[in-house]
Coordinates of C-alpha atoms and ligand atoms in Angstrom, one line a residue:
X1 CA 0.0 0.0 0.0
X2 CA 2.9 2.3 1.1
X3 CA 5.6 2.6 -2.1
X4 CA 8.7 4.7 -1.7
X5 CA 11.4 5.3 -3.8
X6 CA 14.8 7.0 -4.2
X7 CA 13.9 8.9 -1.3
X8 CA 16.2 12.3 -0.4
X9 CA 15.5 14.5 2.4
X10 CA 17.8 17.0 3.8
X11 CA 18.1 19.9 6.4
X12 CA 20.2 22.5 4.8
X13 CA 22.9 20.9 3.5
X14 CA 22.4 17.6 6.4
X15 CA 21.1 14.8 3.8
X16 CA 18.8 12.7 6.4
X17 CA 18.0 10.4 3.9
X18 CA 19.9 9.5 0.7
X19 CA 17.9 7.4 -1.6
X20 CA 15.6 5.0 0.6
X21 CA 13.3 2.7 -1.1
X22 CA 10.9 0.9 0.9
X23 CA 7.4 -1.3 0.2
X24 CA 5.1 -1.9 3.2
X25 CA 2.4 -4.5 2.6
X26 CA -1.5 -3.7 3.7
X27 CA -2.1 -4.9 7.1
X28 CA 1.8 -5.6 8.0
X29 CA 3.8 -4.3 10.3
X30 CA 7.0 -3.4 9.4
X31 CA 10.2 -2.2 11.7
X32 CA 12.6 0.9 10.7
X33 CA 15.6 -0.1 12.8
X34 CA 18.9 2.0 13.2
X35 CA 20.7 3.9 15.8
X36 CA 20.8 7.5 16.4
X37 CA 20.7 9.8 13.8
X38 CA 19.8 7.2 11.0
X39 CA 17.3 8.4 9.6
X40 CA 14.0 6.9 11.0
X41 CA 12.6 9.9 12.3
X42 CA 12.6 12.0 9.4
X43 CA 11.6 9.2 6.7
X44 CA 8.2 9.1 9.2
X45 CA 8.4 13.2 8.7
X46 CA 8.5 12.9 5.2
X47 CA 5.8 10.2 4.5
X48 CA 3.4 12.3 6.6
X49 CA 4.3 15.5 4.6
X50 CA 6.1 17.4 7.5
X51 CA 9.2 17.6 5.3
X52 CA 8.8 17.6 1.6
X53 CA 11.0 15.7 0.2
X54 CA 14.7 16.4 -1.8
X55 CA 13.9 13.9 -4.3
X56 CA 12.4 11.0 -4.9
X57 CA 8.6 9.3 -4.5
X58 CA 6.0 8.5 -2.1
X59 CA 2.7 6.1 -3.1
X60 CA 0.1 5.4 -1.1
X61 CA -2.3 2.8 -2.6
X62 CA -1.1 3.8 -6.4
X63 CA -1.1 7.4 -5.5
X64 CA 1.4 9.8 -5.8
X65 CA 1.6 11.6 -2.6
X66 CA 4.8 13.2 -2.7
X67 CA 4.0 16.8 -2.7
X68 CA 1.0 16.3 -0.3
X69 CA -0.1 18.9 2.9
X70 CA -0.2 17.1 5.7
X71 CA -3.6 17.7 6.7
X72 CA -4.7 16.1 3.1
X73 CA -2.6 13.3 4.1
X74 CA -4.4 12.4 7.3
X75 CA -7.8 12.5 5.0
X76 CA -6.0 10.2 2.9
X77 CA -5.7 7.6 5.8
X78 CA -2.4 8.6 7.1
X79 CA -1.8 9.2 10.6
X80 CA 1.8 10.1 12.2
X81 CA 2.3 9.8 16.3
X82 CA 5.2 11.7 16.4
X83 CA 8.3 11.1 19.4
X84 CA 7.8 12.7 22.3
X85 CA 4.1 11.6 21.9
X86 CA 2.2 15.2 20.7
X87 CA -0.4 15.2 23.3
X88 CA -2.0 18.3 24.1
X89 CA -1.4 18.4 27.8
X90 CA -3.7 21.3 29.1
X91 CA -6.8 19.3 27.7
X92 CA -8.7 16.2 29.1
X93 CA -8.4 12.7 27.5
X94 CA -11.4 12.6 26.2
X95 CA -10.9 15.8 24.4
X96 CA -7.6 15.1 23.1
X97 CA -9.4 11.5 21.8
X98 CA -12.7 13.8 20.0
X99 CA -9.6 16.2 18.3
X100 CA -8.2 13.2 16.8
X101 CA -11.7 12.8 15.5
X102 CA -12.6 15.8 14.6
X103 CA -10.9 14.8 10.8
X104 CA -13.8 12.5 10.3
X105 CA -16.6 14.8 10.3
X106 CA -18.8 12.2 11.9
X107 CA -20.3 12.6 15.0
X108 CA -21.5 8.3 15.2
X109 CA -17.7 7.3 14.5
X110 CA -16.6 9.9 17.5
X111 CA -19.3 8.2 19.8
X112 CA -18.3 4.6 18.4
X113 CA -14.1 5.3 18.3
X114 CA -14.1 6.6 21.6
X115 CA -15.8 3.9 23.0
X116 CA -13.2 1.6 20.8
X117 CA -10.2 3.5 21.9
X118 CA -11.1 3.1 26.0
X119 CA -11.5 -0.4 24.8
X120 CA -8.7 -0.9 23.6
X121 CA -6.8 1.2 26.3
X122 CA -8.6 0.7 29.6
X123 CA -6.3 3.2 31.9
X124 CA -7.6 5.7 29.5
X125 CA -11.4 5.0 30.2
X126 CA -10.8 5.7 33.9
X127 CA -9.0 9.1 33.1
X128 CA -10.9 10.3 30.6
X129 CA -12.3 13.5 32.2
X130 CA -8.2 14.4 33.9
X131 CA -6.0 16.3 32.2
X132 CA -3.3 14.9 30.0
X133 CA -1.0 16.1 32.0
X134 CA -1.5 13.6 34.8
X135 CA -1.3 10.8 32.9
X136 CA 1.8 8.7 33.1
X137 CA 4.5 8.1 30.2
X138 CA 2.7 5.0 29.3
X139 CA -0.9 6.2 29.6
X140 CA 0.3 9.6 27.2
X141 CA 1.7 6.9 24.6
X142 CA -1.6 5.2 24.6
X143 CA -3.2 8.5 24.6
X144 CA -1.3 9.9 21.4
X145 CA -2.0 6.6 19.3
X146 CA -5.7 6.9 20.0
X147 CA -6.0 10.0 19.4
X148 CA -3.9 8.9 15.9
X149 CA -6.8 6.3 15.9
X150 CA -9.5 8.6 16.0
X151 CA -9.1 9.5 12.6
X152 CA -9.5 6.0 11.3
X153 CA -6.2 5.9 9.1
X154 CA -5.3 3.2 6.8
X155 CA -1.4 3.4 7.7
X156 CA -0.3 4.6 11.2
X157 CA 3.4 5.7 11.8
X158 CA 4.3 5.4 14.7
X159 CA 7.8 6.9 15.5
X160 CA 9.7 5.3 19.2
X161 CA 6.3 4.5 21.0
X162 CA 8.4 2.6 23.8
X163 CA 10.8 5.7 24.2
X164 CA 11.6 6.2 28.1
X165 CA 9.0 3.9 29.4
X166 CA 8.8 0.8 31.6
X167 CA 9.8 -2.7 29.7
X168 CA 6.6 -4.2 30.8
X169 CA 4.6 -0.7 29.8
X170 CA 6.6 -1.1 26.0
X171 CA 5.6 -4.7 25.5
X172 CA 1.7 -3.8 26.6
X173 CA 1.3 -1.2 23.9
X174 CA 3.5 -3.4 21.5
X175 CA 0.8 -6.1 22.1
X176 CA -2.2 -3.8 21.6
X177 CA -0.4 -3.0 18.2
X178 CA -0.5 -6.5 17.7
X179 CA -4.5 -6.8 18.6
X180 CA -4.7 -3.4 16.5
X181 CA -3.4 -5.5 13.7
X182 CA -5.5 -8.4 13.8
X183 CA -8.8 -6.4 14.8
X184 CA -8.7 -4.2 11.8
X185 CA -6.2 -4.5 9.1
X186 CA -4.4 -1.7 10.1
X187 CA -0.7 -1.1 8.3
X188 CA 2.2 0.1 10.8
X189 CA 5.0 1.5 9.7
X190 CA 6.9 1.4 13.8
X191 CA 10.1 3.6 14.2
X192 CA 12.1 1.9 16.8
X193 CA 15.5 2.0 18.5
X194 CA 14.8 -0.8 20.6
X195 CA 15.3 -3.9 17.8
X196 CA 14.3 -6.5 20.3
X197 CA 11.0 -4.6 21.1
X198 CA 9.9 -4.1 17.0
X199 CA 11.2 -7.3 16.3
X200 CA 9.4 -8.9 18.7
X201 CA 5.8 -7.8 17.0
X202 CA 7.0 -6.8 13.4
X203 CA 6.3 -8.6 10.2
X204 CA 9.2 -7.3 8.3
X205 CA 12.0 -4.9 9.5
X206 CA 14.1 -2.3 7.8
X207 CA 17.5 -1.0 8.7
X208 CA 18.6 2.5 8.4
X209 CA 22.3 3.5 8.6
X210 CA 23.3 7.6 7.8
X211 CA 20.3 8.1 5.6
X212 CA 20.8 4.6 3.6
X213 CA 18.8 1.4 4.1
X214 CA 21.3 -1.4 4.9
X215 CA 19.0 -4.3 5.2
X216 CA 15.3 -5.1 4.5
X217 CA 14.2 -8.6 5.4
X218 CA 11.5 -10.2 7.2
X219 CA 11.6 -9.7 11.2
X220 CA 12.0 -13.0 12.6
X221 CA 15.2 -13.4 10.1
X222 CA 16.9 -10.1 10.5
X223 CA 16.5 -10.8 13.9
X224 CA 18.7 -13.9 13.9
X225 CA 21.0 -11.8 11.4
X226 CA 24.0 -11.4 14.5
X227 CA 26.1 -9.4 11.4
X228 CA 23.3 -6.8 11.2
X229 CA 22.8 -6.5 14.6
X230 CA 26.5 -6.0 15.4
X231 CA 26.6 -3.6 13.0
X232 CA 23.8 -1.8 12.9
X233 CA 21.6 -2.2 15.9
X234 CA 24.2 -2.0 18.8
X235 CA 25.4 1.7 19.0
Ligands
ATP301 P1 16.7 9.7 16.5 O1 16.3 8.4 17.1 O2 17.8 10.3 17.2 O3 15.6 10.6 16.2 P2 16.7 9.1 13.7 O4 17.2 7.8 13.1 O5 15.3 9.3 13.9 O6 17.4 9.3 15.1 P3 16.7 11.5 12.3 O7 16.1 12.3 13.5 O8 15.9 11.2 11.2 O9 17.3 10.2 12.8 O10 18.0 12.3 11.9 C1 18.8 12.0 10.7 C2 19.9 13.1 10.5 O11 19.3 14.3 10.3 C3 20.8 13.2 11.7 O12 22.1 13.5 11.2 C4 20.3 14.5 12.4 O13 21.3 15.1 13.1 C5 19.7 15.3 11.3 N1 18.6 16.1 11.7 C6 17.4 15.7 12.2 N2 16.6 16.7 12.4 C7 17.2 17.8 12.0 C8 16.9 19.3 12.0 N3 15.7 19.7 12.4 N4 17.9 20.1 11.6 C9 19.1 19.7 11.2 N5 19.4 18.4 11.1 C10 18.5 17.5 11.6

């Protein structure tokens, strides 16, 4: 569903990506693996418009969507949970959850997707009327992909979701990925710096390294790859 090719991006004169080509597959998940600085962040940045590309071509379901506004994107069934999670912090749950939905312009999916998203994220359903601000890390993470949710894309991106919280916090919002997944047909694209955690729920996995893809293979066999790891995934 996702297509892109000879993908340049740059800041100034910083290339952050130097011809990527990547292929997701409806309903997959697929890993983007690297360390610091590879890349990950900003290929997330430029599917979801934030940074139009140097070169290069983005297609999602046959379309070209390279020069696209982000907001279009998100009608298109694109939606980007950025790192550092993009909550708005002075507003309740619930209301960061309806913002989400306000894209669909349908007042039975905001009735029916919130009732969804507290099903899917319980801790959320007992906060709903606090402030985002008093939720924990983990509860904010779960909080910024439902509000992704709300607007009912085709293809999430998801950039470090397990980012500074608790192992057993990552691997319960890894698994509701998972039941995401399954549920409905949802296509992932999950930035990650920790392998072991994408890995671990990922169909296929991509490597970053300075800008360049350096290995694109499916999960379970990059991660048995010890050359790859050494080299890329330990830095
Ligand atoms: P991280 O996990 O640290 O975010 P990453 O793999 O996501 O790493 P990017 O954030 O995409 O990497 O960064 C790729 C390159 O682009 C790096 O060399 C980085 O220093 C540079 N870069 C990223 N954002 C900017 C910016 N706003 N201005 C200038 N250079 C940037």
């Amino acid at each position: 569903m996702l297509e892109v090719s000879e993908l340049v991006a740059a800041y100034g004169p910083v290339r952050a990506l130097d011809g990527v080509d990547l292929s997701v597959e409806r309903g997959s998940i697929t890993a983007v693996l690297g360390v610091n600085g590879a890349g990950k962040t900003t290929l997330l940045r430029a599917i979801s418009g934030l940074l139009p590309p140097k070169a290069g071509a983005i297609r999602l379901g046959g379309r070209d969507i390279t020069r696209e506004q982000p907001e279009d994107l998100v009608r298109l069934g694109i939606a980007h949970v950025p790192e550092g999670r993009g909550v708005i912090v002075e507003l309740t749950v619930e209301e960061n959850l309806r913002l989400g939905g306000l894209w669909r312009r349908d007042r039975a999916w905001l009735r029916t997707g919130l009732a969804r998203m507290f099903e899917l994220f319980p801790p959320l359903a007992q906060r709903r009327h606090q402030r985002a601000e008093t939720l924990s890390g983990g509860e904010r993470q779960m909080l910024a992909i439902g509000r992704a949710l709300m607007s009912r894309p085709e293809l999430l991106l998801l950039d470090e979701p397990s980012l500074g919280l608790a192992p057993r916090t990552a691997a319960q919002i890894v698994a509701t990925l998972r039941t995401l997944r399954e549920d409905t047909g949802l296509t992932l694209l999950l930035v990650e710096q920790n392998a072991a955690t994408a890995l671990s729920v990922a169909d296929r996995a991509v490597v970053l390294n300075l800008g360049r893809k350096v290995a694109d293979d499916d999960a379970a066999r990059l991660a048995a790859d010890d050359r790859v790891r050494r080299a890329y995934l330990e830095g």
